[in-house]
Tab-separated table of C-alpha atoms in Angstrom:
chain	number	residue	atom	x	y	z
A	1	UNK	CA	-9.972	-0.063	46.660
A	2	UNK	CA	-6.331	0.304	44.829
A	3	UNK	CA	-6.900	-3.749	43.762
A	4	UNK	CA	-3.356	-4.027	44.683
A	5	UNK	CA	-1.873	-1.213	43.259
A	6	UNK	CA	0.221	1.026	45.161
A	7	UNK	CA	-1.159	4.830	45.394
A	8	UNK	CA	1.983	5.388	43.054
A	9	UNK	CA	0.932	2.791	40.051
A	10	UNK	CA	-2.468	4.302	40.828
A	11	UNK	CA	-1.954	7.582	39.178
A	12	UNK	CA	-0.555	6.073	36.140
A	13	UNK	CA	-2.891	2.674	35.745
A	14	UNK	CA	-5.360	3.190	34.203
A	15	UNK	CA	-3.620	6.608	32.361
A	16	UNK	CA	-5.363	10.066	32.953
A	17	UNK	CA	-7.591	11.124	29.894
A	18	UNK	CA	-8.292	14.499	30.096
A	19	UNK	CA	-9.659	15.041	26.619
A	20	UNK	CA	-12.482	12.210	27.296
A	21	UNK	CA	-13.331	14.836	31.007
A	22	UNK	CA	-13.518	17.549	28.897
A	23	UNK	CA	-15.165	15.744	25.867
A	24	UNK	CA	-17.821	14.847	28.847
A	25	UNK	CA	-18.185	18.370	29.575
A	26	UNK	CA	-19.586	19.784	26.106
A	27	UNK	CA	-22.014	16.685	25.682
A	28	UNK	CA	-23.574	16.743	29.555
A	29	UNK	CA	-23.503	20.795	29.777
A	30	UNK	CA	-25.459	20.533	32.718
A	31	UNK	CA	-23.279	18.867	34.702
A	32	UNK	CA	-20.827	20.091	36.356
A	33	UNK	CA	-17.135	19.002	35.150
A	34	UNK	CA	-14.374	19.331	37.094
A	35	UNK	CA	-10.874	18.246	35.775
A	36	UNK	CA	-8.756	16.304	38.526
A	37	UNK	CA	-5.179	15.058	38.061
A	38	UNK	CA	-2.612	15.584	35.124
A	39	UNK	CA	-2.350	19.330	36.015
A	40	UNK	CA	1.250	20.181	36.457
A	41	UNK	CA	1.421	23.798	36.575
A	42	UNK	CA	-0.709	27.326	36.615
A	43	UNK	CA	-0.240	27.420	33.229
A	44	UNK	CA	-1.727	24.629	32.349
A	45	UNK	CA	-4.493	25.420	34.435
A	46	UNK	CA	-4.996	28.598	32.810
A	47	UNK	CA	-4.689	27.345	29.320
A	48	UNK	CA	-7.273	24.597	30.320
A	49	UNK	CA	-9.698	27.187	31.585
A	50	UNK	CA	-8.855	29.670	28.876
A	51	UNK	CA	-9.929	26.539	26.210
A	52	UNK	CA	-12.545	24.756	27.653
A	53	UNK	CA	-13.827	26.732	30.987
A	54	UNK	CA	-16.764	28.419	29.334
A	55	UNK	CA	-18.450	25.453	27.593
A	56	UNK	CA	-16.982	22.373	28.948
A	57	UNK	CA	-14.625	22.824	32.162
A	58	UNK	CA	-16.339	24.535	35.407
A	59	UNK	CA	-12.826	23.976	37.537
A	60	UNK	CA	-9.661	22.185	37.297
A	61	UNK	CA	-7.966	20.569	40.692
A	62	UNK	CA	-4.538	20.580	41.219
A	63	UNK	CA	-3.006	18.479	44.369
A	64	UNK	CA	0.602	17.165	43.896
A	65	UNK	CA	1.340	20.166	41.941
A	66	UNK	CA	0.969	22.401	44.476
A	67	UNK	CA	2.346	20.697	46.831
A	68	UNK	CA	5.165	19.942	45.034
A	69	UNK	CA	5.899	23.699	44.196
A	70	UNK	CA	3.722	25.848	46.273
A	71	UNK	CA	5.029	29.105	45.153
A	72	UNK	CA	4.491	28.722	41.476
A	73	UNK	CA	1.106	29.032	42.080
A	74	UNK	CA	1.174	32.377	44.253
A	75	UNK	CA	-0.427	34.680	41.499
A	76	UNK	CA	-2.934	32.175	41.342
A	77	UNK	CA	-5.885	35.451	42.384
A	78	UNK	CA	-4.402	37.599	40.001
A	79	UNK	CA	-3.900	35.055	36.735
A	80	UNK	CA	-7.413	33.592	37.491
A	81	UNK	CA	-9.222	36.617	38.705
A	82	UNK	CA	-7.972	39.611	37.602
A	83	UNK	CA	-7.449	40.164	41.231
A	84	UNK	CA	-3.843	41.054	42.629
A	85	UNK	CA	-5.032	41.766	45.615
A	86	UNK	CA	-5.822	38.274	46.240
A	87	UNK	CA	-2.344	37.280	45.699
A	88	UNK	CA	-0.421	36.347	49.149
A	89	UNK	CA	3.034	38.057	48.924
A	90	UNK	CA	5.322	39.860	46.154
A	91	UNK	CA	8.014	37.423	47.200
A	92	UNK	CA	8.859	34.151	49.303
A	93	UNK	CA	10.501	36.419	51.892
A	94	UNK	CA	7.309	38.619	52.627
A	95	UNK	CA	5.958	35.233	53.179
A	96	UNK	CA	8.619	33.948	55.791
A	97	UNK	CA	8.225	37.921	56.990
A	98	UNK	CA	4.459	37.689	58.328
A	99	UNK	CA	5.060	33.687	59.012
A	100	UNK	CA	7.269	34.769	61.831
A	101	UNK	CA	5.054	37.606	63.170
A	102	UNK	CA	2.500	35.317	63.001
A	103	UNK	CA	4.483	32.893	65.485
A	104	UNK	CA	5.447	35.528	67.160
A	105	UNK	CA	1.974	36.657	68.358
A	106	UNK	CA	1.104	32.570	69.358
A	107	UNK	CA	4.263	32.625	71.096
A	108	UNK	CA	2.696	35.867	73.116
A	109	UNK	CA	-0.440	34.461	73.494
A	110	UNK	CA	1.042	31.404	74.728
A	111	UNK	CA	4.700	30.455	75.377
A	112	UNK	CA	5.740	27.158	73.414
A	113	UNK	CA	7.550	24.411	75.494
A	114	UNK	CA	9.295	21.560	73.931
A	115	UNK	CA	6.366	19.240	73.627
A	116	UNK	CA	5.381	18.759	76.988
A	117	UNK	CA	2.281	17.190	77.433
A	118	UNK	CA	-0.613	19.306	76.852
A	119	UNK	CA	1.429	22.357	75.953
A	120	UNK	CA	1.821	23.637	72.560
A	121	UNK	CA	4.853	23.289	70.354
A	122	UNK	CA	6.097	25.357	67.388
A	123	UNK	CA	5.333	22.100	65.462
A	124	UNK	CA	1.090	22.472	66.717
A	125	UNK	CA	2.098	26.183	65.150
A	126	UNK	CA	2.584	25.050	61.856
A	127	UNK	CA	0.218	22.089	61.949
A	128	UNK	CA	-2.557	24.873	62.839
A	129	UNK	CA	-1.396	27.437	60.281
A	130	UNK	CA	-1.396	24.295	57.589
């Protein structure tokens, strides 16, 4: 599928061209246009949607970014939305907080072992919570 690029080369060959996605977007109203890769942060996305989300732009994806830097994009609900309600935590260690009650109750529920076969482990926890 790559034709022998690596997934690496592949999100630089052939370059991202967001202008011709969101040039797409005003002439095909109709259809709907969502903006994937090149996004690097919320503000980006914002200023994306802010510009273009009414006529051309119906979303934007953002993957690495995320990934990359999860908590930058925490007031996602309320920078979007209007909605801080929506928002997950006021900080990184309300989020570690109700992470560990949250093991706590799968731990009550059922006791981890240390990967024994057909038991749970703390690393099922996370793989479930993910």
């Amino acid at each position: 599928v790559l034709s022998g690029l690596s997934p690496r080369k592949n999100r630089r060959i052939p370059p991202l061209r967001p202008d011709l996605v969101v040039r797409l977007g005003y002439e095909f109203p109709e259809l709907s246009i969502i903006l994937n890769g090149g996004v690097a942060d919320l503000s980006q996305v914002t200023d994306l949607l802010a510009t273009h989300g009414s006529g051309a732009l119906d979303g934007v994806m953002v993957g690495r970014a995320v990934a990359a830097a999860p908590w930058a994009f925490a007031t996602l609900d309320s920078r979007l939305y209007g909605d801080p309600a929506g928002d997950p935590a006021r900080c990184r260690r309300q989020v570690l907080d109700d992470y560990a009650a949250y093991a706590a109750g799968v731990e009550e529920q059922e006791p981890l072992h240390a990967g024994y076969r057909g038991r749970r482990t703390m690393e099922d926890v996370v793989r479930i919570q993910m």
